Structure formats: C-alpha cells, structure tokens
Short mmCIF file of C-alpha atoms and ligand atoms in Angstrom, two decimals:
data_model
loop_
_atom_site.label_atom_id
_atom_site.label_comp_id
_atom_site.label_asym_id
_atom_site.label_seq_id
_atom_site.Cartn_x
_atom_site.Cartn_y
_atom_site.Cartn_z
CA UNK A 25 0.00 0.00 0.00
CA UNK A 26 1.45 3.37 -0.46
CA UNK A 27 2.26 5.47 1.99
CA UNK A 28 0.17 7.84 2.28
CA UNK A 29 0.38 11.52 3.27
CA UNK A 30 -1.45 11.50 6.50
CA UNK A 31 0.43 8.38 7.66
CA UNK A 32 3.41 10.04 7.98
CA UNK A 33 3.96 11.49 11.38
CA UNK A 34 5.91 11.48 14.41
CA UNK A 35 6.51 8.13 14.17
CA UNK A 36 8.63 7.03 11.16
CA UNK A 37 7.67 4.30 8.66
CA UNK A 38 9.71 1.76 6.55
CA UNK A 39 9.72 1.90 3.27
CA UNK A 40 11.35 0.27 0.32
CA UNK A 41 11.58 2.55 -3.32
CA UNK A 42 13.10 0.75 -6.28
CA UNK A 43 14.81 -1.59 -3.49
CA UNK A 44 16.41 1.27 -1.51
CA UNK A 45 15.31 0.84 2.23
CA UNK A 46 14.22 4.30 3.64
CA UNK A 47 12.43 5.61 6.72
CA UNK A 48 9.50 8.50 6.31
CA UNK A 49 9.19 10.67 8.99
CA UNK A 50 8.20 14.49 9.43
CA UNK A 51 10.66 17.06 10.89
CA UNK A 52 10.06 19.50 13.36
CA UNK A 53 8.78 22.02 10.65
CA UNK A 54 6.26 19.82 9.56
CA UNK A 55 8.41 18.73 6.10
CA UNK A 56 8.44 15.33 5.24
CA UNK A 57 11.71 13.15 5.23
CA UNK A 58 12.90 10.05 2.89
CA UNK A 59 15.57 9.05 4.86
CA UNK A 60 17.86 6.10 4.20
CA UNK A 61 17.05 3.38 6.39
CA UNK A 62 20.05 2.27 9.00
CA UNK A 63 21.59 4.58 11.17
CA UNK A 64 25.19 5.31 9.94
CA UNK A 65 26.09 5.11 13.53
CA UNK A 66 26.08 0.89 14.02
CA UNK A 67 23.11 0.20 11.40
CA UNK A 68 19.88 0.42 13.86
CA UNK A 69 16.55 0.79 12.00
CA UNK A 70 15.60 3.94 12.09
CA UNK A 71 12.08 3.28 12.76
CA UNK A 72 12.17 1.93 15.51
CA UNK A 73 13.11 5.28 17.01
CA UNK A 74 10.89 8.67 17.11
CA UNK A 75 11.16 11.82 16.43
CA UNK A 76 11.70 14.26 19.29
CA UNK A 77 12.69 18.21 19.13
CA UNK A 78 11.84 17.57 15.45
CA UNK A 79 14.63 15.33 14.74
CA UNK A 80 15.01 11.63 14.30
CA UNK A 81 16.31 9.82 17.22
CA UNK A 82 17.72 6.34 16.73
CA UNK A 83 16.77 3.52 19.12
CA UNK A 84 20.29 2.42 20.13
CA UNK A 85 22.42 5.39 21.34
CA UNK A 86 19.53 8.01 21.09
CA UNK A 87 21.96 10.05 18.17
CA UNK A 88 19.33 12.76 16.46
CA UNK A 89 19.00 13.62 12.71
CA UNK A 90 17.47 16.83 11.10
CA UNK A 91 15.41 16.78 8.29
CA UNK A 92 18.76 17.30 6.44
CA UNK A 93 19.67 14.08 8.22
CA UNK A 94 22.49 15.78 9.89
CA UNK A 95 23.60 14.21 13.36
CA UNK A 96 22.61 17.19 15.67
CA UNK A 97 22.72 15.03 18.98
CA UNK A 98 24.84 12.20 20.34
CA UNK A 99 24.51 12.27 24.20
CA UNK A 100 26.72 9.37 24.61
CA UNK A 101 29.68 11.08 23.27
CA UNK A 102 30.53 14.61 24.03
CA UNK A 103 31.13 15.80 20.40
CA UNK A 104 28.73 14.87 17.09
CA UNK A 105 31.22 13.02 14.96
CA UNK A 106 32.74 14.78 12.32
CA UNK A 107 30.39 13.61 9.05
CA UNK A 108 27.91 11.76 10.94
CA UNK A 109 24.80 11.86 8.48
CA UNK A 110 22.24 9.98 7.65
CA UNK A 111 21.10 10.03 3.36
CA UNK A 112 18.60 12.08 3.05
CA UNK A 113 16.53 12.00 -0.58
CA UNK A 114 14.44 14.54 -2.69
CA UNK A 115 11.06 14.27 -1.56
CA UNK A 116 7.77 15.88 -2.69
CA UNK A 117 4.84 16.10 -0.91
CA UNK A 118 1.27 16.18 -3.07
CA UNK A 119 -1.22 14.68 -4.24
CA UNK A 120 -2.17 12.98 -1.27
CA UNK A 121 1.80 11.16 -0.89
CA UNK A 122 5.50 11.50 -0.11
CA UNK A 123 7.38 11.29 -3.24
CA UNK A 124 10.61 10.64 -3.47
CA UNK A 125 13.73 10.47 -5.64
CA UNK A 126 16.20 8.00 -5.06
CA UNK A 127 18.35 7.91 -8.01
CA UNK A 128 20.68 10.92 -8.42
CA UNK A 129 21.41 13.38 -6.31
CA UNK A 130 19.15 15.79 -7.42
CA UNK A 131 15.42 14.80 -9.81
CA UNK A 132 15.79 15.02 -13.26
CA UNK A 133 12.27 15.75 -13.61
CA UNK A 134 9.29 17.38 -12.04
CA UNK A 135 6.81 15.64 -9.94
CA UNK A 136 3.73 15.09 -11.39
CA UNK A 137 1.49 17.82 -12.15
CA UNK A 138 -2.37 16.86 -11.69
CA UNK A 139 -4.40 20.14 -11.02
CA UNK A 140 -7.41 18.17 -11.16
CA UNK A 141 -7.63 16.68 -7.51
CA UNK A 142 -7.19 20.43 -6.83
CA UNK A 143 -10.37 21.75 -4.67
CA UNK A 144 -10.71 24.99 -6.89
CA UNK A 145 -11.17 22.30 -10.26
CA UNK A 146 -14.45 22.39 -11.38
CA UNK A 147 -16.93 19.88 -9.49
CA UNK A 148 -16.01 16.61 -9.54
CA UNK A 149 -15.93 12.66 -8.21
CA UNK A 150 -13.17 11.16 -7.79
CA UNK A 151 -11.18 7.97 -6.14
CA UNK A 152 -7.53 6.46 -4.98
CA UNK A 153 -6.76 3.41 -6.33
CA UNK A 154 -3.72 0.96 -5.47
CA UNK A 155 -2.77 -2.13 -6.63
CA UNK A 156 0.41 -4.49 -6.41
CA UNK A 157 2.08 -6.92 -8.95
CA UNK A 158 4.71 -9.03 -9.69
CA UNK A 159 5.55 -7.06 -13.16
CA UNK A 160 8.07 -4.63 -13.80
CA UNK A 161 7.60 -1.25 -13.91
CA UNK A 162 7.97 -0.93 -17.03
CA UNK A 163 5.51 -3.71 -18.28
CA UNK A 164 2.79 -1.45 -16.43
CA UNK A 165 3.82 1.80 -17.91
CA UNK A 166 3.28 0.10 -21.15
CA UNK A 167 0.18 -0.97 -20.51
CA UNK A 168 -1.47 1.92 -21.96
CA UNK A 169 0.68 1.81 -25.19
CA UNK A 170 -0.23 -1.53 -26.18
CA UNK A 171 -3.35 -1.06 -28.60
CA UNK A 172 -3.74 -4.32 -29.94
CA UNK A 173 -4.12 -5.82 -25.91
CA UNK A 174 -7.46 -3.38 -25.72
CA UNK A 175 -10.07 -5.35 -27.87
CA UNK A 176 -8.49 -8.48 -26.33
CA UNK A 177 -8.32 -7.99 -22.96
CA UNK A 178 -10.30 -5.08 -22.22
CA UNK A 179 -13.28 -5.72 -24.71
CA UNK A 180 -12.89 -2.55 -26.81
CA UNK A 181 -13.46 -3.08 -29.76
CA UNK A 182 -13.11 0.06 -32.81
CA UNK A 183 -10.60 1.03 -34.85
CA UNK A 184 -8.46 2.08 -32.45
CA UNK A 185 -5.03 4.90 -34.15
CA UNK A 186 -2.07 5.94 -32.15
CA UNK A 187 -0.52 9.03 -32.78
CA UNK A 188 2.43 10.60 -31.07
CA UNK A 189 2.34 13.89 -29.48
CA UNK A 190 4.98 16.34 -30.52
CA UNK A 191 8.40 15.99 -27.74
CA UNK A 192 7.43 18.57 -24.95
CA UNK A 193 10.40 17.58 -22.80
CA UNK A 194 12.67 14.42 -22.54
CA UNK A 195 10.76 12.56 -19.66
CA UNK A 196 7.62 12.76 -21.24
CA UNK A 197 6.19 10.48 -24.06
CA UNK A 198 2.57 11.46 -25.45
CA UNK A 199 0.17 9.70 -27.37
CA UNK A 200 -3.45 9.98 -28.08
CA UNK A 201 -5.09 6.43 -28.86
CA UNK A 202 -8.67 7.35 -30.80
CA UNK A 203 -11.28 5.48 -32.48
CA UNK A 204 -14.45 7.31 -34.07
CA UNK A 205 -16.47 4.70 -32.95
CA UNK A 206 -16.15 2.73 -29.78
CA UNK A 207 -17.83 -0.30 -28.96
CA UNK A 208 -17.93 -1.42 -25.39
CA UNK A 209 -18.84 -5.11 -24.37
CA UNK A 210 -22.54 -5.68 -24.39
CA UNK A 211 -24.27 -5.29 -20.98
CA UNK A 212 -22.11 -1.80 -21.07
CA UNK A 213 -23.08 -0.65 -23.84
CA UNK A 214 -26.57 -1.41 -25.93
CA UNK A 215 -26.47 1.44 -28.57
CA UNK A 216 -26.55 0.74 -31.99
CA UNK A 217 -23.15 2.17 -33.38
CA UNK A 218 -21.65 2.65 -30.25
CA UNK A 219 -20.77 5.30 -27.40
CA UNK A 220 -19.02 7.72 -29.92
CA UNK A 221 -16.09 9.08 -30.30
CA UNK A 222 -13.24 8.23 -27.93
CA UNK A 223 -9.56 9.61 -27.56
CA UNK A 224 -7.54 8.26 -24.78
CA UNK A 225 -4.74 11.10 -23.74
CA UNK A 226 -1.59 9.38 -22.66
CA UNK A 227 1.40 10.94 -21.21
CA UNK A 228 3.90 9.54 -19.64
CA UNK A 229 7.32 9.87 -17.44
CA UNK A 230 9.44 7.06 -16.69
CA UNK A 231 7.68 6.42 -13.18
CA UNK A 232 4.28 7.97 -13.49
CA UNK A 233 1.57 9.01 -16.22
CA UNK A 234 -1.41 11.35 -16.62
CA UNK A 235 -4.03 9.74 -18.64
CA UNK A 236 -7.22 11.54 -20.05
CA UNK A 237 -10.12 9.69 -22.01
CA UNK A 238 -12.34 11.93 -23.81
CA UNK A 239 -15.85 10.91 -25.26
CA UNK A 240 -17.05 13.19 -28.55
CA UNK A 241 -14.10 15.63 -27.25
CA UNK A 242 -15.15 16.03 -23.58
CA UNK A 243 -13.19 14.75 -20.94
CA UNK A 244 -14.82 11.39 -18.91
CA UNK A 245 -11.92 10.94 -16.99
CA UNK A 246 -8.21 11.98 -15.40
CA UNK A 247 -6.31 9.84 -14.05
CA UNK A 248 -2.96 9.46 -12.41
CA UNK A 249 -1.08 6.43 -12.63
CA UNK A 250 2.33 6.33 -10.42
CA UNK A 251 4.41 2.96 -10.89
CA UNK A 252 6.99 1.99 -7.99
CA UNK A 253 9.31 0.09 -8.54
CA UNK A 254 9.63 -1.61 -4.73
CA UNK A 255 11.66 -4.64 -4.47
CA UNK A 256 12.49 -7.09 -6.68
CA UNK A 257 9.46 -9.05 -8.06
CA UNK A 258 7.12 -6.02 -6.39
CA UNK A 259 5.89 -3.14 -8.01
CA UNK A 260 2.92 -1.05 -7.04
CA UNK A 261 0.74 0.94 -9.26
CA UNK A 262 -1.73 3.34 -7.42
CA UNK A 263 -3.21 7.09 -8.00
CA UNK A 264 -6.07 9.03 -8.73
CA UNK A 265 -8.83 9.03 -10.92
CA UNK A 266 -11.02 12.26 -11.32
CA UNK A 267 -14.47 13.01 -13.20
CA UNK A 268 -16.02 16.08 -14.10
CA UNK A 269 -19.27 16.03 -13.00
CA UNK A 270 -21.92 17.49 -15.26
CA UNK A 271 -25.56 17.80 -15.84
CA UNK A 272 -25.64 15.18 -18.44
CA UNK A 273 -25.54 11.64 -18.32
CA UNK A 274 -21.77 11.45 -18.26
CA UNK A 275 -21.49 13.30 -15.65
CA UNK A 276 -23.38 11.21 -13.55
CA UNK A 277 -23.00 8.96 -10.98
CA UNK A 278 -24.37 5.72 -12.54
CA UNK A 279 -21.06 6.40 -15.13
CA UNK A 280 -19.21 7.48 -12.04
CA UNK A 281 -19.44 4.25 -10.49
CA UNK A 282 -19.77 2.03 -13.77
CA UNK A 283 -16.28 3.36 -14.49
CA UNK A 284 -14.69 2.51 -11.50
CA UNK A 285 -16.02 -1.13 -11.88
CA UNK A 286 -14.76 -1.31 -15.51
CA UNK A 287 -11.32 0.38 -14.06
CA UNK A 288 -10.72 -2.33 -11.28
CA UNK A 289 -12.43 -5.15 -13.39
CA UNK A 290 -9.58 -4.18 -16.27
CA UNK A 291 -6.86 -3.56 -14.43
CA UNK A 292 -7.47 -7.47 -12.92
CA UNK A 293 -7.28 -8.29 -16.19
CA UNK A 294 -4.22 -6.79 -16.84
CA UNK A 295 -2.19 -8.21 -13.54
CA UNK A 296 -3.72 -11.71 -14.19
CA UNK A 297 -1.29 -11.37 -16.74
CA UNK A 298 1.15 -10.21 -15.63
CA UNK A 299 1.34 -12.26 -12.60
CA UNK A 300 2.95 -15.67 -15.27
CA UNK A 301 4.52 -13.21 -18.03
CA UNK A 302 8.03 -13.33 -18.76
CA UNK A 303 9.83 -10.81 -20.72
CA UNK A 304 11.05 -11.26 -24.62
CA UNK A 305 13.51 -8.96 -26.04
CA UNK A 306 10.59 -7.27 -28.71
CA UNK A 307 12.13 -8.73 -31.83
CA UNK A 308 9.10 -10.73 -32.63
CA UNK A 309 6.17 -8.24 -33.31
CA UNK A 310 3.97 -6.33 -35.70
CA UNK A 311 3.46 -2.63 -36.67
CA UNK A 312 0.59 -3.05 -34.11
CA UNK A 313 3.10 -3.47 -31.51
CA UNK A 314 4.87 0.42 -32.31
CA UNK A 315 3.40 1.62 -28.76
CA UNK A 316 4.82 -0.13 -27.00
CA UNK A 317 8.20 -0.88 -28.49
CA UNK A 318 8.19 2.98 -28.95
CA UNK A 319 7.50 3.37 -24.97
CA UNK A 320 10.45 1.18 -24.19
CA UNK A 321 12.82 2.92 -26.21
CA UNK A 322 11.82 5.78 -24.37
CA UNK A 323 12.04 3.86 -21.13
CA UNK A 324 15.65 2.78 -21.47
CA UNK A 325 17.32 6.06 -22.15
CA UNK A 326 16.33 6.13 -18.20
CA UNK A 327 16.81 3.20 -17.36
CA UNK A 328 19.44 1.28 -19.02
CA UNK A 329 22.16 3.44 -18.00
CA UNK A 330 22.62 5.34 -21.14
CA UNK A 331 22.36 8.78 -19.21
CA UNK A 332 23.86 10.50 -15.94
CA UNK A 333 24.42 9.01 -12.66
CA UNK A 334 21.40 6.45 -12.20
CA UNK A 335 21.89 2.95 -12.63
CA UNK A 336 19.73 -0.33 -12.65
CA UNK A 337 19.24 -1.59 -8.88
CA UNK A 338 18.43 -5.42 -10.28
CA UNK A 339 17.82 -7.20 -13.35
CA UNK A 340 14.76 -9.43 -13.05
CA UNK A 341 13.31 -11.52 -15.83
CA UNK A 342 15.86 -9.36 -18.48
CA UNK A 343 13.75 -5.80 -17.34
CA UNK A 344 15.76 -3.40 -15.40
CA UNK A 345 14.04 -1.40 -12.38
CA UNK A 346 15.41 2.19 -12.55
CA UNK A 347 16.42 4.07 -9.09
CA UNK A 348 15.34 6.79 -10.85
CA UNK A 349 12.10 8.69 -11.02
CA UNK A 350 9.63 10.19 -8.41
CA UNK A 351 8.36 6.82 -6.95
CA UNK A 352 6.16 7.11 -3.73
CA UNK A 353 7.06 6.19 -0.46
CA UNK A 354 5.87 2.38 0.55
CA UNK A 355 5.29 0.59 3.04
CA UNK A 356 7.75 -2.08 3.31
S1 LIG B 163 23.07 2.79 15.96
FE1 LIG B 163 21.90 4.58 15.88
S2 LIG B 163 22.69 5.76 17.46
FE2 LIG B 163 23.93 4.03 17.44
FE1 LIG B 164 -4.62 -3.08 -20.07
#
C-alpha cells in the first residue's frame, strides 16, 4: 500500500523505493523526510526510534537527525562526529503522498502535475486506487501503449489509431489512442453504433503518467497512474482518478461508479497477466506493436544506464528497475 500523506507522522515508517530501504518521517517544521534506512552510527533501524525536538532519534544510542539528516545530537559522546549523516533523498509532498527520488542526487524531472484533484477544479468525483504486482515497472507503464491488448483484454473493440504527441520535454512520451467509434462489451453498452467518439490522452514519465479519455471531445476521466518500482518481483501501481461532473448523463453517478467497476475489473485483467509473463527482447512483433516498443525505447534512455548518474538496482526476468524517477514512499 502506499504510503500515504497522513500516515506520515511522528513516528517514522519503513519503506522500500526501487529496493532502496528508507524511513519516512516528518521534521520538526512539519516537512516530510525520505531518509535512508540504518543509522550510519552501528546500522539500527531507524524506525524503531521517534522523532523528538523535530529530529530523528535512533533507538540504540539516542543520536538525532534533522530533516537534512544531519547528526545534531549524540549524548553518549561529548562531540557529534565529524560527518555523521544519515542520506537524506528529494522528496515531494502532493497529491495525497510523499514522493521521493532516489536515483541521483538531485530529480531530473518534475513531480507530477495533476491540477485536477485540486479543490478549486471544477466539481467533480473522484477515487484512490492501489494495486500491487509481480511485473516490472515498465511492463505497467506500457500498458497503456499496447493497442492491440485493448479489444483483447479489455473488450474494446473500434478502430483504435495511435498518434504521437509532438516531444514537450525528454521525460515525457505522449500519445493519443482514438477510435471514431467505440464499442464497449454488451451489458455496457446497448447502442446501436456505439458510445461515440473516444480519444484516450496518454502521457507519460518514466515512473508515473497522466491519462485523459475523452468521449465526442469532452473529458470522462483523469487519471494518475504512479508505478513503484519496490523490491524485486514487487511493483505497485496506485493514483487518482477524477471526473467532471456534469448535468448530463456522463457526468453522472451511474457512469461514475460504472467506471470505476470497468477500471478495477480491467486492471485485474491486466495483472492476471502479468502475474505468469516473462519478458522477450521485442524482436518478434507487428506494426501493431509500435506503442509499445516505442514506450520502451523511451524507457531505457532512463533506465538502461545510457544517461547521468542512475543505474539499474536489479535485473529481473531481463527488465531493469530504474532508481530513478519520483516513486512514492511504501510501506515495506
Ligand atoms: S546505531 Fe543509531 S545511534 Fe547508534
Ligand atoms: Fe490493459
């Protein structure tokens, strides 16, 4: 489960992000910290301590951290240590969650921006979603790229066209999936010729995406999709989903909820999947498969160690996990 923003408090949480073990905690001004997990004094856990005076004290010899993780106490000795720090890493708090960065030193790229969970945005449902799997990161992330798996797994059936958005910036990759007429399965949908016209907005960063499905050009849906790399063989996938409400019938709640159900119902689909895939290297595929071998180009000049500082934590079943990228804080 992620960890949310209102869990973290006084009393610091474990965590695990793209396999680094971390401790969340909030300082004395109310900031919260992504802290690396052992004290660098003789390796305690650092949550089983608490924060007091606003700073981190460890359970074994009551030494005190800032928020910078500086050691600003160590009543066993009469002088801090020259140096004694704990790692401290970018964090962001939004959205509901502690984000952090735990590749380089500093984030290569902007947290997401979502300004529809935002009270001012026009009226609105909305709901969090979370959901663990087995699969890579990446394989989620490229989920949304893979047209020809929508008719198959999903049930929508139309003539579904990909087309790339111009490059706004090198961590995001754009597409808009569109079909003039979309079919959903039958007990969804009993209109002759369909719902319409439907365009699914798809942008994407190597650890999160925005996603925005229009029907006859107004927006159904927002949603925000962060993927977190946790451990090996763990990923979480988890974020918001937001609809305009409206006078009509889309904006309704009937949709509301029928959405949700189709939501969780396909995403099941999707990490029943998953859960006995194993990866091939994408040499064996068809022009229907450009999404997503386009997405994983994309994904490796962030992951495969072709830029900066960040390298692959682990190799599992030939994907790479990146440390890179504004993951959320989880529980361990
Ligand atoms: S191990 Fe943390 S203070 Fe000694
Ligand atoms: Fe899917």
């Amino acid at each position: 489960m992620a960890e949310r923003s209102t869990r973290v408090g006084r009393r610091p949480r474990a965590a695990v992000v793209a396999g680094r073990e971390v401790v969340v905690w909030r300082a004395g001004d109310g900031a919260a910290v992504v802290m690396d997990r052992f004290c660098p004094h003789q390796g305690a856990a650092l949550e089983l301590g608490r924060v007091v005076d606003g700073a981190l004290r460890c359970v074994f010899h009551h030494w005190r951290f800032d928020g910078e993780g500086t050691c600003v106490a160590a009543p066993a000795t009469r002088r801090v240590p020259h140096g004694a720090s704990a790692r401290v890493h970018p964090s962001w708090e939004g959205l509901g969650y502690v984000w952090t960065w735990v590749g380089s030193a500093a984030p290569e790229y902007p947290p997401p921006d979502f300004p529809h969970l935002d009270r001012r945005s026009p009226a609105h449902r909305r709901y969090r979603f979370a959901f663990d799997t087995n699969a890579t990161a990446r394989r989620v992330l490229e989920n949304g790229f893979d047209v020809p798996h929508f008719p198959v797994v999903h049930g929508i059936a139309g003539d579904l066209r990909l087309t790339w958005d111009a490059e706004v910036d090198k961590h995001t990759i754009g597409t808009r999936i569109t079909t003039d007429s979309i079919t959903l399965p039958a007990p969804l949908d009993r209109r002759p010729g369909g719902l319409g016209r439907l365009c699914l907005h798809l942008r994407s960063t190597p650890s999160y995406q925005v996603l925005t499905f229009e029907l006859n050009d107004r927006p159904v849906a927002h949603e925000l999709l962060a993927v977190t790399p946790v451990a090996q063989g763990r990923t979480t996938m988890h974020g918001w989903t937001v609809m305009p409400r409206s006078g009509g019938l889309l904006g309704s709640a009937p949709v509301f909820w029928g959405y949700r159900l189709q939501h969780w119902w396909g995403t099941r689909a999707d990490l029943r999947i998953y859960r006995d895939a194993t990866e091939t290297d994408g040499s064996i595929n068809t022009s229907d498969d450009e999404g997503v071998l386009r997405f994983r180009q994309f994904h490796r000049r962030w992951t495969g160690g072709g830029r900066g500082t960040g390298q692959p934590v682990r190799r599992g079943e030939g994907g790479t996990v990146s440390r890179r990228g504004w993951d959320e804080a989880q529980d361990v």
